[in-house]
Coordinates of C-alpha atoms and ligand atoms in Angstrom, one line a residue:
M1 CA 69.1 125.6 -115.5
E2 CA 70.3 128.1 -118.1
F3 CA 71.5 131.7 -117.9
A4 CA 70.7 134.3 -120.5
V5 CA 71.6 138.0 -120.4
E6 CA 68.5 140.2 -120.7
S7 CA 68.4 144.0 -120.1
G8 CA 71.8 143.7 -118.4
L9 CA 70.5 141.3 -115.9
K10 CA 70.8 137.6 -115.5
T11 CA 67.6 135.8 -116.4
M12 CA 67.4 132.2 -115.3
E13 CA 65.1 129.7 -116.9
S14 CA 64.2 126.8 -114.8
G15 CA 61.4 124.2 -114.7
E16 CA 59.4 126.7 -112.5
G17 CA 59.5 129.5 -115.1
I18 CA 61.6 132.7 -115.6
R19 CA 63.7 134.2 -112.8
R20 CA 64.9 137.7 -113.2
N21 CA 66.8 137.9 -110.0
Q22 CA 69.1 135.7 -107.8
A23 CA 67.4 136.5 -104.5
L24 CA 66.6 133.3 -102.7
I25 CA 63.4 132.2 -100.9
C26 CA 64.2 130.5 -97.6
A27 CA 61.6 128.4 -95.9
P28 CA 62.0 128.5 -92.1
L29 CA 61.3 125.0 -90.8
M30 CA 60.1 124.5 -87.3
A31 CA 59.3 121.0 -86.2
D32 CA 59.3 119.0 -82.9
T33 CA 61.1 115.9 -84.4
V34 CA 63.8 115.2 -87.0
D35 CA 61.4 113.1 -89.1
Q36 CA 58.9 116.0 -89.2
M37 CA 61.7 118.3 -90.1
V38 CA 62.6 116.0 -93.0
D39 CA 59.0 116.0 -94.2
L40 CA 59.0 119.8 -94.1
M41 CA 62.2 120.0 -96.2
H42 CA 60.4 118.1 -99.0
K43 CA 57.3 120.2 -98.7
A44 CA 59.5 123.3 -98.9
K45 CA 61.0 122.1 -102.2
S46 CA 57.6 121.3 -103.7
K47 CA 56.4 124.7 -102.7
G48 CA 59.2 126.4 -104.6
A49 CA 61.7 127.3 -101.8
D50 CA 65.4 127.6 -102.8
I51 CA 66.9 127.0 -99.3
V52 CA 65.6 125.8 -95.9
E53 CA 66.4 127.2 -92.5
I54 CA 66.5 124.3 -90.1
R55 CA 65.6 125.7 -86.7
L56 CA 67.4 123.3 -84.4
D57 CA 66.0 125.2 -81.4
H58 CA 62.5 124.0 -82.2
L59 CA 63.4 120.3 -82.1
K60 CA 62.2 118.8 -78.8
I61 CA 65.0 116.2 -78.9
F62 CA 67.8 115.4 -81.3
N63 CA 71.2 113.9 -81.4
P64 CA 73.6 116.4 -83.0
C65 CA 76.0 113.9 -84.3
S66 CA 73.6 111.6 -86.1
D67 CA 70.6 113.9 -86.8
I68 CA 72.5 116.8 -88.3
E69 CA 74.3 114.5 -90.7
K70 CA 71.0 112.8 -91.6
M71 CA 69.2 116.1 -92.2
I72 CA 72.0 117.5 -94.4
K73 CA 72.2 114.2 -96.4
V74 CA 68.4 113.9 -97.1
C75 CA 67.7 117.6 -97.6
P76 CA 66.7 118.2 -101.2
L77 CA 67.7 121.9 -100.9
P78 CA 70.7 123.9 -99.6
T79 CA 70.6 124.2 -95.8
L80 CA 70.9 127.0 -93.3
F81 CA 71.2 125.8 -89.6
T82 CA 70.0 128.2 -86.9
Y83 CA 70.0 127.3 -83.2
R84 CA 68.4 130.4 -81.8
P85 CA 68.7 131.0 -78.0
L86 CA 65.9 132.4 -75.9
W87 CA 67.8 135.7 -75.5
E88 CA 67.5 136.4 -79.2
G89 CA 63.9 135.3 -79.6
G90 CA 64.5 131.6 -80.2
Q91 CA 63.6 128.4 -78.2
Y92 CA 67.0 127.2 -77.1
A93 CA 67.5 127.4 -73.3
G94 CA 70.8 125.3 -72.9
D95 CA 74.4 126.3 -72.5
E96 CA 76.4 128.1 -75.2
K97 CA 79.1 125.3 -75.5
S98 CA 76.5 122.7 -76.7
R99 CA 74.9 125.2 -79.0
F100 CA 78.3 126.1 -80.6
E101 CA 79.2 122.4 -80.9
A102 CA 76.1 121.6 -82.8
L103 CA 76.7 124.6 -85.2
R104 CA 80.3 123.6 -85.7
L105 CA 79.2 120.1 -86.5
A106 CA 76.7 121.4 -89.0
M107 CA 79.6 123.3 -90.7
E108 CA 81.9 120.2 -90.7
L109 CA 79.1 118.0 -92.1
G110 CA 78.4 120.2 -95.1
A111 CA 75.8 122.7 -94.1
D112 CA 75.6 125.5 -96.7
H113 CA 75.0 128.2 -94.1
I114 CA 74.9 128.6 -90.4
D115 CA 73.5 131.5 -88.5
I116 CA 75.1 132.9 -85.4
E117 CA 73.9 135.9 -83.4
L118 CA 76.1 139.0 -83.3
K119 CA 76.0 139.0 -79.5
A120 CA 77.6 135.5 -79.6
A121 CA 79.8 135.9 -82.7
H122 CA 83.1 136.7 -81.0
E123 CA 82.7 133.9 -78.5
F124 CA 81.8 131.5 -81.4
N125 CA 84.9 132.6 -83.4
D126 CA 87.1 131.9 -80.3
F127 CA 85.3 128.5 -80.0
L128 CA 86.3 127.7 -83.6
H129 CA 89.9 129.0 -83.0
G130 CA 89.6 130.9 -86.2
N131 CA 89.1 127.8 -88.3
K132 CA 86.0 127.8 -90.4
P133 CA 85.3 124.2 -91.4
G134 CA 84.0 123.4 -94.8
K135 CA 82.5 125.5 -97.5
C136 CA 79.9 126.9 -95.1
K137 CA 78.9 130.6 -95.2
V138 CA 78.5 132.2 -91.9
I139 CA 75.5 134.5 -91.4
I140 CA 75.9 136.8 -88.5
S141 CA 72.5 138.1 -87.3
S142 CA 71.0 140.7 -85.1
H143 CA 67.3 141.0 -84.2
N144 CA 65.5 144.0 -82.8
Y145 CA 62.0 143.2 -81.6
D146 CA 61.3 146.8 -80.5
N147 CA 61.8 149.2 -83.4
T148 CA 63.9 150.2 -86.4
P149 CA 66.8 152.5 -85.4
P150 CA 67.9 155.5 -87.4
V151 CA 70.1 154.9 -90.5
K152 CA 73.3 155.9 -88.7
D153 CA 72.7 153.2 -86.1
L154 CA 71.9 150.6 -88.7
G155 CA 75.1 151.5 -90.5
N156 CA 77.1 151.0 -87.3
L157 CA 75.3 147.7 -86.7
I158 CA 76.2 146.3 -90.1
T159 CA 79.9 147.5 -89.7
R160 CA 80.0 145.6 -86.4
I161 CA 78.5 142.5 -88.0
Q162 CA 81.0 142.7 -90.9
A163 CA 83.9 143.2 -88.5
A164 CA 82.8 140.0 -86.6
G165 CA 83.6 138.0 -89.7
A166 CA 80.2 137.6 -91.5
D167 CA 80.1 136.1 -94.9
I168 CA 76.5 137.3 -95.0
I169 CA 75.1 140.1 -92.9
K170 CA 71.6 139.6 -91.4
F171 CA 69.6 142.1 -89.4
A172 CA 65.9 142.2 -88.6
T173 CA 64.1 145.1 -87.0
T174 CA 60.5 145.9 -86.2
A175 CA 58.3 148.2 -88.1
L176 CA 56.3 150.6 -86.0
D177 CA 55.4 152.5 -89.2
I178 CA 55.7 151.5 -92.9
T179 CA 58.2 154.3 -93.4
D180 CA 60.7 152.4 -91.2
V181 CA 61.3 150.1 -94.1
A182 CA 62.9 152.9 -96.2
R183 CA 65.8 153.1 -93.8
V184 CA 66.5 149.4 -94.2
F185 CA 66.3 149.7 -98.0
Q186 CA 68.9 152.5 -97.8
I187 CA 71.3 150.1 -96.0
T188 CA 70.6 147.1 -98.1
V189 CA 71.0 148.8 -101.5
H190 CA 74.5 150.1 -100.5
S191 CA 75.9 147.0 -98.8
Q192 CA 79.1 145.6 -100.3
V193 CA 78.6 142.3 -98.4
P194 CA 75.7 140.0 -99.2
I195 CA 72.9 141.1 -96.8
I196 CA 69.6 139.8 -95.5
A197 CA 67.6 142.7 -94.1
M198 CA 64.0 142.3 -92.9
V199 CA 61.6 144.6 -91.1
M200 CA 59.2 142.5 -89.0
G201 CA 55.5 143.0 -88.6
E202 CA 52.7 143.7 -91.1
R203 CA 54.0 147.3 -91.6
G204 CA 57.3 145.8 -92.7
L205 CA 55.9 143.4 -95.4
M206 CA 57.4 145.5 -98.2
S207 CA 60.9 144.7 -97.0
R208 CA 60.3 141.0 -97.5
I209 CA 58.7 141.3 -100.9
L210 CA 61.1 143.9 -102.4
C211 CA 64.2 142.0 -101.3
P212 CA 65.3 141.4 -105.0
K213 CA 64.7 145.0 -106.0
F214 CA 67.0 146.3 -103.2
G215 CA 69.7 143.6 -103.5
G216 CA 68.9 141.4 -100.6
Y217 CA 70.4 137.9 -100.5
L218 CA 67.3 136.1 -99.4
T219 CA 63.8 136.5 -98.0
F220 CA 61.8 134.2 -95.8
G221 CA 58.7 132.5 -97.1
T222 CA 56.6 130.1 -94.9
L223 CA 55.1 126.8 -95.9
E224 CA 51.7 127.8 -94.6
A225 CA 50.0 131.0 -93.6
G226 CA 50.6 131.8 -90.0
Q227 CA 53.4 129.3 -89.5
V228 CA 56.0 132.0 -89.1
S229 CA 59.4 132.1 -87.4
A230 CA 59.2 135.9 -87.2
P231 CA 56.2 138.3 -87.5
G232 CA 55.1 139.4 -90.9
Q233 CA 56.5 136.6 -93.1
P234 CA 54.5 135.9 -96.2
T235 CA 54.0 132.3 -97.6
I236 CA 56.2 131.0 -100.4
E237 CA 53.0 130.8 -102.4
E238 CA 52.3 134.5 -101.9
L239 CA 55.8 135.5 -102.7
V240 CA 55.9 133.5 -105.9
N241 CA 52.4 133.6 -107.2
L242 CA 50.8 136.7 -105.6
Y243 CA 53.8 139.1 -105.8
N244 CA 55.7 137.6 -108.7
F245 CA 58.9 137.6 -106.5
R246 CA 61.0 135.8 -109.2
L247 CA 60.3 138.6 -111.7
L248 CA 61.4 141.5 -109.6
E249 CA 64.4 143.6 -110.7
P250 CA 66.2 146.7 -109.4
D251 CA 64.1 148.9 -111.8
T252 CA 60.8 147.2 -111.1
K253 CA 58.2 150.0 -110.4
V254 CA 56.3 149.7 -107.1
F255 CA 52.5 150.2 -106.8
G256 CA 50.2 149.3 -104.0
I257 CA 47.1 149.8 -102.0
I258 CA 47.3 152.2 -99.1
G259 CA 44.8 151.5 -96.4
N260 CA 44.2 150.5 -92.8
P261 CA 43.3 147.6 -92.6
V262 CA 44.5 146.5 -96.0
S263 CA 45.5 142.8 -95.8
H264 CA 42.1 141.7 -97.1
S265 CA 42.4 143.6 -100.3
K266 CA 42.2 141.5 -103.5
S267 CA 43.8 144.3 -105.6
P268 CA 47.4 142.9 -105.4
K269 CA 46.1 139.7 -107.0
L270 CA 44.3 141.6 -109.8
Y271 CA 47.2 143.9 -110.7
N272 CA 50.1 141.4 -110.3
E273 CA 48.4 138.8 -112.5
A274 CA 47.8 141.4 -115.1
F275 CA 51.4 142.8 -114.9
K276 CA 52.7 139.3 -115.3
S277 CA 50.5 138.4 -118.2
V278 CA 51.7 141.5 -120.3
G279 CA 55.3 141.5 -119.0
F280 CA 54.9 144.9 -117.3
N281 CA 57.8 145.5 -114.9
G282 CA 55.9 146.4 -111.8
V283 CA 54.8 144.9 -108.5
Y284 CA 51.7 145.8 -106.5
L285 CA 51.7 145.5 -102.7
H286 CA 49.5 145.7 -99.6
L287 CA 50.7 148.8 -97.9
L288 CA 49.5 149.2 -94.3
V289 CA 49.8 152.9 -93.8
D290 CA 49.0 155.0 -90.6
D291 CA 50.2 158.4 -91.6
V292 CA 49.6 159.3 -95.3
P293 CA 51.6 162.5 -95.6
K294 CA 54.6 160.8 -94.0
F295 CA 54.2 157.8 -96.4
F296 CA 54.3 160.0 -99.4
R297 CA 57.2 162.1 -98.1
T298 CA 59.3 159.0 -97.4
Y299 CA 58.6 157.1 -100.6
S300 CA 59.0 160.0 -102.9
S301 CA 61.2 158.5 -105.7
L302 CA 60.0 157.6 -109.1
D303 CA 60.3 153.9 -108.1
F304 CA 57.1 154.3 -106.1
A305 CA 55.0 154.9 -109.1
G306 CA 51.3 154.6 -108.2
F307 CA 48.9 153.9 -105.4
S308 CA 45.3 152.9 -104.9
V309 CA 43.8 154.4 -101.8
T310 CA 41.2 152.9 -99.6
I311 CA 39.4 153.5 -96.2
P312 CA 40.3 155.6 -94.2
H313 CA 42.9 157.5 -96.3
K314 CA 40.9 158.8 -99.3
E315 CA 40.6 162.4 -98.0
A316 CA 44.1 162.5 -96.5
A317 CA 45.6 161.3 -99.8
L318 CA 43.9 164.1 -101.7
A319 CA 45.6 166.7 -99.5
C320 CA 49.0 165.1 -100.4
C321 CA 48.6 165.5 -104.2
D322 CA 50.2 168.2 -106.2
E323 CA 47.3 168.1 -108.6
V324 CA 43.8 166.7 -108.3
D325 CA 41.3 165.9 -111.0
P326 CA 38.4 168.3 -110.7
V327 CA 35.8 165.6 -110.1
A328 CA 37.9 164.1 -107.3
K329 CA 38.3 167.6 -105.8
S330 CA 34.5 168.1 -105.7
I331 CA 34.0 164.6 -104.2
G332 CA 36.7 165.5 -101.7
A333 CA 38.4 162.1 -102.0
V334 CA 41.0 160.3 -104.2
N335 CA 41.3 156.6 -104.6
C336 CA 44.1 156.6 -107.1
V337 CA 47.4 158.5 -106.9
V338 CA 49.9 158.4 -109.8
R339 CA 53.5 159.7 -109.7
R340 CA 54.3 161.7 -112.8
P341 CA 57.7 161.5 -114.5
D342 CA 58.6 164.9 -112.8
G343 CA 57.9 163.2 -109.4
K344 CA 54.6 165.2 -108.8
L345 CA 51.6 163.3 -107.4
F346 CA 48.3 163.4 -109.4
G347 CA 45.2 162.2 -107.6
C348 CA 41.9 161.2 -109.1
N349 CA 38.8 159.2 -108.2
T350 CA 38.2 156.1 -110.2
D351 CA 35.4 154.8 -107.8
Y352 CA 33.2 157.3 -109.6
V353 CA 34.1 156.1 -113.1
G354 CA 33.9 152.5 -112.1
A355 CA 30.5 152.7 -110.6
I356 CA 28.9 155.0 -113.1
S357 CA 30.2 153.2 -116.1
S358 CA 29.0 149.8 -114.7
I359 CA 25.6 151.3 -114.2
E360 CA 25.6 152.8 -117.7
D361 CA 26.6 149.4 -119.1
G362 CA 23.8 147.8 -117.1
L363 CA 21.2 150.3 -118.5
R364 CA 22.5 149.9 -122.0
G365 CA 22.2 146.2 -121.6
S366 CA 18.7 146.3 -120.3
Q367 CA 15.6 146.6 -122.6
N368 CA 14.7 150.0 -121.1
G369 CA 18.1 151.4 -121.5
S370 CA 18.9 154.2 -123.9
T371 CA 20.5 153.2 -127.2
G372 CA 21.5 156.7 -128.1
T373 CA 25.0 158.1 -127.9
G374 CA 24.5 160.2 -124.7
S375 CA 24.5 158.7 -121.2
P376 CA 21.5 156.4 -120.4
L377 CA 21.5 158.1 -117.0
A378 CA 20.5 161.5 -118.5
G379 CA 17.1 162.6 -117.1
K380 CA 16.7 159.6 -114.8
L381 CA 16.0 160.0 -111.1
F382 CA 19.1 158.6 -109.3
V383 CA 18.6 157.7 -105.7
V384 CA 21.9 157.4 -103.7
I385 CA 21.8 155.7 -100.2
G386 CA 24.7 157.0 -98.2
A387 CA 26.7 160.2 -98.1
G388 CA 30.2 159.1 -97.4
G389 CA 33.1 158.7 -99.9
A390 CA 31.3 156.3 -102.2
G391 CA 28.0 158.1 -101.9
K392 CA 29.6 161.4 -103.0
A393 CA 31.3 159.7 -105.9
L394 CA 28.0 158.2 -107.1
A395 CA 26.1 161.5 -106.6
Y396 CA 28.6 163.6 -108.5
G397 CA 29.0 161.0 -111.2
A398 CA 25.3 160.7 -111.7
K399 CA 24.8 164.5 -111.8
E400 CA 27.6 164.8 -114.3
K401 CA 25.8 162.4 -116.6
G402 CA 22.7 164.5 -116.4
A403 CA 20.7 162.5 -113.9
R404 CA 18.5 164.1 -111.2
V405 CA 19.8 163.1 -107.8
A406 CA 18.2 162.3 -104.5
I407 CA 20.3 161.4 -101.4
A408 CA 19.0 159.2 -98.5
N409 CA 21.3 158.9 -95.5
R410 CA 21.1 157.7 -91.9
T411 CA 22.5 161.1 -90.8
Y412 CA 20.0 163.4 -92.5
D413 CA 22.3 166.4 -92.2
R414 CA 24.9 164.7 -94.3
A415 CA 22.3 163.8 -96.9
R416 CA 21.2 167.5 -96.9
E417 CA 24.7 168.8 -97.3
L418 CA 25.5 166.5 -100.3
A419 CA 22.1 167.1 -101.9
D420 CA 22.7 170.9 -101.7
V421 CA 26.0 170.5 -103.5
V422 CA 24.6 168.4 -106.3
G423 CA 21.3 170.2 -106.5
G424 CA 19.2 167.3 -105.4
Q425 CA 16.7 166.2 -102.8
A426 CA 17.6 164.9 -99.3
L427 CA 15.8 162.1 -97.5
S428 CA 16.2 160.3 -94.3
L429 CA 16.7 156.5 -94.5
A430 CA 13.3 156.0 -93.1
E431 CA 11.6 158.0 -95.8
L432 CA 13.1 155.8 -98.5
D433 CA 10.5 153.1 -98.2
N434 CA 7.7 155.4 -99.2
F435 CA 9.7 157.4 -101.8
R436 CA 7.9 156.4 -105.0
P437 CA 7.6 159.7 -107.1
E438 CA 7.9 157.9 -110.4
K439 CA 8.7 154.7 -112.2
G440 CA 12.1 153.8 -113.8
M441 CA 14.3 155.2 -111.1
I442 CA 17.9 154.1 -110.4
L443 CA 18.9 153.1 -106.8
A444 CA 22.5 153.0 -105.6
N445 CA 23.4 151.7 -102.1
T446 CA 26.8 153.1 -101.0
T447 CA 26.5 152.2 -97.3
S448 CA 28.0 149.0 -95.9
I449 CA 24.5 147.7 -95.0
G450 CA 24.2 144.1 -96.2
M451 CA 28.0 143.5 -96.1
H452 CA 29.4 140.3 -94.8
P453 CA 28.8 139.1 -92.0
K454 CA 25.4 141.0 -91.8
V455 CA 24.2 139.6 -95.1
N456 CA 20.5 139.6 -94.1
D457 CA 20.4 143.4 -93.7
T458 CA 19.1 145.6 -96.4
P459 CA 18.7 149.4 -96.7
V460 CA 15.2 149.4 -98.2
S461 CA 12.2 147.1 -98.2
K462 CA 11.5 144.8 -101.1
E463 CA 8.1 146.5 -101.7
A464 CA 9.8 149.8 -102.3
L465 CA 12.0 148.3 -105.1
A466 CA 9.1 148.0 -107.6
N467 CA 9.7 151.5 -109.0
Y468 CA 13.4 151.0 -109.8
M469 CA 14.6 149.9 -113.2
L470 CA 18.1 149.3 -112.0
V471 CA 19.6 148.7 -108.5
F472 CA 23.3 149.0 -107.8
D473 CA 25.1 147.9 -104.5
A474 CA 28.6 149.1 -103.8
V475 CA 29.0 146.2 -101.2
Y476 CA 30.9 143.4 -102.9
T477 CA 31.1 140.8 -100.1
P478 CA 28.8 139.0 -100.9
K479 CA 28.6 139.7 -104.6
I480 CA 24.8 139.3 -104.6
T481 CA 23.5 141.1 -101.5
R482 CA 20.0 140.8 -100.1
L483 CA 19.2 144.2 -101.8
L484 CA 20.3 142.9 -105.2
R485 CA 18.5 139.6 -104.8
E486 CA 15.3 141.3 -103.9
A487 CA 15.7 143.9 -106.7
A488 CA 16.2 141.1 -109.2
E489 CA 13.1 139.4 -107.9
S490 CA 11.2 142.7 -108.3
G491 CA 12.2 142.8 -111.9
A492 CA 15.0 145.4 -111.8
Q493 CA 18.3 145.2 -113.6
I494 CA 21.1 144.7 -111.0
V495 CA 24.7 145.9 -111.0
T496 CA 27.1 144.6 -108.4
G497 CA 29.9 146.1 -106.3
V498 CA 32.2 143.6 -108.0
D499 CA 31.4 145.4 -111.3
M500 CA 32.3 148.7 -109.7
F501 CA 35.5 147.2 -108.2
I502 CA 36.5 145.9 -111.6
G503 CA 35.6 149.2 -113.3
Q504 CA 37.6 151.3 -110.9
A505 CA 40.5 148.9 -111.3
Y506 CA 40.5 149.2 -115.2
E507 CA 40.8 152.9 -114.9
Q508 CA 43.6 152.7 -112.3
Y509 CA 45.5 150.1 -114.3
E510 CA 45.5 152.3 -117.4
R511 CA 46.7 155.2 -115.4
F512 CA 49.5 153.2 -113.7
T513 CA 50.8 151.4 -116.8
G514 CA 49.7 153.5 -119.8
L515 CA 48.4 150.2 -121.2
P516 CA 44.8 149.1 -121.8
A517 CA 43.5 147.0 -118.9
P518 CA 43.0 143.3 -119.5
K519 CA 39.3 143.4 -118.9
V520 CA 38.5 139.7 -119.6
Q521 CA 41.4 138.7 -117.2
F522 CA 40.2 141.1 -114.5
K523 CA 36.7 139.6 -114.7
K524 CA 38.0 136.1 -114.6
I525 CA 40.2 136.8 -111.5
M526 CA 37.3 138.4 -109.6
E527 CA 34.9 135.5 -110.6
N528 CA 37.4 133.1 -109.0
Ligands
NAP601 P1 32.2 156.0 -95.6 O1 32.8 157.2 -96.2 O2 32.6 155.6 -94.3 O3 30.6 156.2 -95.7 C1 29.7 155.3 -95.1 C2 28.3 155.6 -95.4 O4 27.5 154.5 -95.0 C3 27.7 156.8 -94.7 O5 26.8 157.5 -95.4 C4 27.1 156.2 -93.4 O6 26.0 157.0 -92.9 C5 26.5 154.9 -94.0 N1 26.4 153.9 -93.0 C6 27.4 153.1 -92.5 N2 26.9 152.2 -91.6 C7 25.5 152.3 -91.7 C8 24.4 151.7 -91.0 N3 24.6 150.7 -90.2 N4 23.2 152.1 -91.3 C9 23.0 153.1 -92.2 N5 23.9 153.8 -92.8 C10 25.2 153.4 -92.6 O7 32.5 154.7 -96.5 P2 32.7 154.6 -98.1 O8 34.1 154.8 -98.5 O9 31.7 155.5 -98.8 O10 32.3 153.1 -98.4 C11 30.9 152.7 -98.2 C12 30.7 151.3 -98.8 O11 31.0 151.2 -100.2 C13 31.6 150.2 -98.1 O12 30.8 149.1 -97.9 C14 32.7 150.0 -99.1 O13 33.2 148.7 -99.1 C15 31.9 150.2 -100.4 N6 32.8 150.5 -101.5 C16 32.9 149.7 -102.6 C17 33.7 149.9 -103.7 C18 33.7 149.0 -104.8 O14 34.7 149.0 -105.6 N7 32.7 148.1 -104.9 C19 34.5 151.1 -103.7 C20 34.4 152.0 -102.6 C21 33.5 151.7 -101.5 P3 26.3 158.2 -91.8 O15 26.6 159.4 -92.6 O16 25.0 158.3 -91.1 O17 27.4 157.7 -90.9

């Protein structure tokens, strides 16, 4: 391992690639037997963990004298021994003396760290008679499974932990809202003592990933998805490969997708791979947000540089922007918010750009497409199914390109409303099957009809597709919906929701980074 100084920070080169921070990834190991625990240690190393937390309280049976020594000897990584009692969320139900004896033994036998709860720390200190055996670092921990207290209370908590003799402070709270994490960052960043600070739950995920940015000592990464020792832990694989944990620095810019639900989003994969490939100092997160104005009020620093916005927050996000692109204003929804250098929020709608440019590309690629310099949509009859956020974006976009627009929607009144605004015709969904005023039309489905798992649903009969030269579907799971399959069988050009997704992401990437989007890479990632 080699150290080189780069931008004032230590950059470590190891066999696993570049590290721009010294934060550790700790794999919590929970096993019934010592042999299984040893297997997990090796697995943790192969997955890329820096340290393992051996949860003694999960072992069904073990002999402290022989088994702790064995585990320390064979462990290929530094160790942290935790023997968590029931009263602090662990599995140990025995007496304190036996628990303390096992922890003291671990210290004497060469454990690198042990964890003792704040509530037991004074008693444990008395038990050790003030003698801390070996080189072991003592982590004093506190867990709050109910909420995240105010900053003042957290400050008092870490003062008490420090006063109890911690070499490393650890506290974990529970996120009721994503903004709870900001209070924990505030504490972490100012701590004079090495600190592990986590906010549990999906709403606290950011606290685990941004640990190196805010000066945390370590974060927990699991061996497998779902095998967590506390709610909300990501896997080691996600930390390292999805969120580029090793590359994060104090000045790394934070981006992310705001939505609810949001964990299914593929956007973090797309952006983080692209950031890594061009060396852009940013990270893109899943942000489970309940209250959009509160989110923007709380994360108002320049560090929080840009956001994609998805269902159900596109309208609420627009209202939080200081300036909104005129097209997004007419659509009434933003899906991209960028923080300008003066801190102001600018909102725009790249759904519209993504979909329309994909359809234009499709038309240009087809034999019937225009080869002129104007939009190939000009003069065409563009039929939009749906009148929600995506429907509005497509209808405005098509109108702006000179198309004549018709809107078909389940709720006719919404179709009428949108059609009135874009100067088009309104239809009910039932009328669509017999709507054949001319040949060479464009059809765009912007409803969720045909989306996984209802993949046999389709918004319009196959017979009605004969008059369309191009059919687009915003649904992207599956990539080829029944509508697109039948359109292709009817001889129409097809454009997929994946094309739209990639198109809107290009535009956002360029707005976020000021760099051209790596288009080939985006396509490859989405194909995989
Ligand atoms: P939205 O604002 O909630 O609008 C949903 C629209 O679909 C409404 O017009 C609604 O009709 C209609 N609808 C919903 N369920 C229906 C059903 N069972 N039968 C008939 N009509 C139905 O949602 P959105 O943001 O526009 O998103 C719509 C779709 O586009 C979603 O599937 C989303 O995943 C997709 N999308 C894709 C991308 C991409 O990059 N590919 C980007 C954005 C959105 P009513 O007015 O009658 O309720």
